[in-house]
């Protein structure tokens, strides 16, 4: 994968992070001033994770025969890690944390 392809993969893979951040802001708006720090830090951390995954896909998986199935597995792991980072970094000013609120909502249904 050359630099242009890597850039395209990076831009496409940052989209789930932006979507998750917007969903967290929409469903959990009581963040106070913590959002000023948490949103850029979440983007930075997820960008580092994305660069690691692009590195892994470029250099570690070149000679593997089952490249497609391993790439699908890597992308699923990447999306789960992205979701966990976004939820973990999202602040709540008052009340329980976002993890507790999400688990309580699933228990209600």
CSV table of C-alpha atoms in Angstrom, one decimal:
chain,number,residue,atom,x,y,z
A,1,UNK,CA,0.0,0.0,0.0
A,2,UNK,CA,1.5,3.3,-1.0
A,3,UNK,CA,1.1,6.6,0.9
A,4,UNK,CA,-2.0,7.7,-1.0
A,5,UNK,CA,-3.8,4.5,-0.3
A,6,UNK,CA,-2.7,4.7,3.3
A,7,UNK,CA,-4.1,8.2,3.6
A,8,UNK,CA,-7.4,7.1,2.1
A,9,UNK,CA,-7.6,4.1,4.5
A,10,UNK,CA,-6.8,6.5,7.4
A,11,UNK,CA,-9.6,9.0,6.4
A,12,UNK,CA,-12.1,6.2,5.9
A,13,UNK,CA,-11.2,4.5,9.2
A,14,UNK,CA,-11.5,7.8,11.2
A,15,UNK,CA,-15.2,8.0,10.1
A,16,UNK,CA,-16.4,5.5,12.8
A,17,UNK,CA,-14.7,7.6,15.5
A,18,UNK,CA,-16.4,10.7,14.3
A,19,UNK,CA,-19.7,9.0,14.1
A,20,UNK,CA,-19.3,7.5,17.6
A,21,UNK,CA,-18.3,10.8,19.1
A,22,UNK,CA,-21.3,12.5,17.6
A,23,UNK,CA,-23.6,9.8,18.9
A,24,UNK,CA,-22.1,10.1,22.4
A,25,UNK,CA,-22.6,13.9,22.3
A,26,UNK,CA,-26.2,13.5,21.1
A,27,UNK,CA,-27.2,10.8,23.6
A,28,UNK,CA,-25.0,12.0,26.6
A,29,UNK,CA,-24.9,15.8,26.3
A,30,UNK,CA,-24.2,16.6,30.0
A,31,UNK,CA,-20.4,16.7,29.6
A,32,UNK,CA,-19.6,20.2,30.9
A,33,UNK,CA,-16.3,21.6,30.0
A,34,UNK,CA,-14.7,18.1,29.8
A,35,UNK,CA,-15.8,17.8,26.2
A,36,UNK,CA,-13.3,20.5,25.2
A,37,UNK,CA,-10.5,18.1,26.2
A,38,UNK,CA,-12.1,14.7,25.6
A,39,UNK,CA,-13.0,15.1,21.9
A,40,UNK,CA,-9.5,16.1,20.7
A,41,UNK,CA,-7.9,13.5,22.9
A,42,UNK,CA,-10.2,10.8,21.6
A,43,UNK,CA,-9.4,11.7,18.1
A,44,UNK,CA,-5.7,11.7,18.8
A,45,UNK,CA,-5.8,8.3,20.6
A,46,UNK,CA,-7.9,6.7,17.8
A,47,UNK,CA,-5.6,8.2,15.2
A,48,UNK,CA,-2.7,6.4,16.8
A,49,UNK,CA,-4.7,3.2,16.9
A,50,UNK,CA,-5.6,3.6,13.3
A,51,UNK,CA,-1.9,4.2,12.3
A,52,UNK,CA,-1.0,1.0,14.2
A,53,UNK,CA,-3.6,-1.0,12.3
A,54,UNK,CA,-2.5,0.4,9.0
A,55,UNK,CA,1.1,-0.5,9.8
A,56,UNK,CA,-0.1,-4.0,10.8
A,57,UNK,CA,-2.0,-4.5,7.6
A,58,UNK,CA,0.9,-3.2,5.4
A,59,UNK,CA,3.9,-5.0,6.9
A,60,UNK,CA,2.7,-7.9,9.0
A,61,UNK,CA,0.1,-9.4,6.7
A,62,UNK,CA,1.8,-9.2,3.3
A,63,UNK,CA,2.8,-12.9,3.0
A,64,UNK,CA,-0.3,-14.4,4.6
A,65,UNK,CA,-2.5,-16.5,2.3
A,66,UNK,CA,-5.8,-15.8,4.0
A,67,UNK,CA,-5.4,-12.0,3.7
A,68,UNK,CA,-9.1,-11.2,3.2
A,69,UNK,CA,-10.4,-13.0,6.3
A,70,UNK,CA,-7.6,-11.7,8.5
A,71,UNK,CA,-8.3,-8.1,7.2
A,72,UNK,CA,-12.0,-8.5,8.1
A,73,UNK,CA,-11.0,-9.7,11.6
A,74,UNK,CA,-8.6,-6.8,12.0
A,75,UNK,CA,-11.3,-4.2,11.0
A,76,UNK,CA,-13.8,-5.7,13.4
A,77,UNK,CA,-11.3,-5.5,16.2
A,78,UNK,CA,-10.4,-2.0,15.2
A,79,UNK,CA,-14.1,-0.9,15.3
A,80,UNK,CA,-14.6,-2.5,18.7
A,81,UNK,CA,-11.5,-0.8,20.1
A,82,UNK,CA,-12.6,2.5,18.6
A,83,UNK,CA,-16.0,2.2,20.2
A,84,UNK,CA,-14.5,1.3,23.6
A,85,UNK,CA,-12.1,4.3,23.4
A,86,UNK,CA,-14.8,6.7,22.5
A,87,UNK,CA,-17.1,5.5,25.3
A,88,UNK,CA,-14.3,5.4,27.9
A,89,UNK,CA,-13.1,8.9,27.1
A,90,UNK,CA,-16.6,10.6,27.0
A,91,UNK,CA,-17.0,12.6,30.2
A,92,UNK,CA,-20.2,13.0,32.3
A,93,UNK,CA,-20.6,16.0,34.5
A,94,UNK,CA,-23.0,14.5,36.9
A,95,UNK,CA,-24.6,11.1,37.5
A,96,UNK,CA,-23.2,7.7,36.6
A,97,UNK,CA,-20.6,7.2,33.9
A,98,UNK,CA,-21.5,6.5,30.3
A,99,UNK,CA,-20.7,2.8,30.6
A,100,UNK,CA,-23.2,2.4,33.5
A,101,UNK,CA,-25.9,4.3,31.6
A,102,UNK,CA,-25.4,2.2,28.5
A,103,UNK,CA,-25.6,-1.0,30.5
A,104,UNK,CA,-28.7,0.2,32.3
A,105,UNK,CA,-30.4,1.0,29.0
A,106,UNK,CA,-29.7,-2.5,27.6
A,107,UNK,CA,-31.0,-4.1,30.8
A,108,UNK,CA,-34.3,-2.1,30.5
A,109,UNK,CA,-35.0,-3.7,27.1
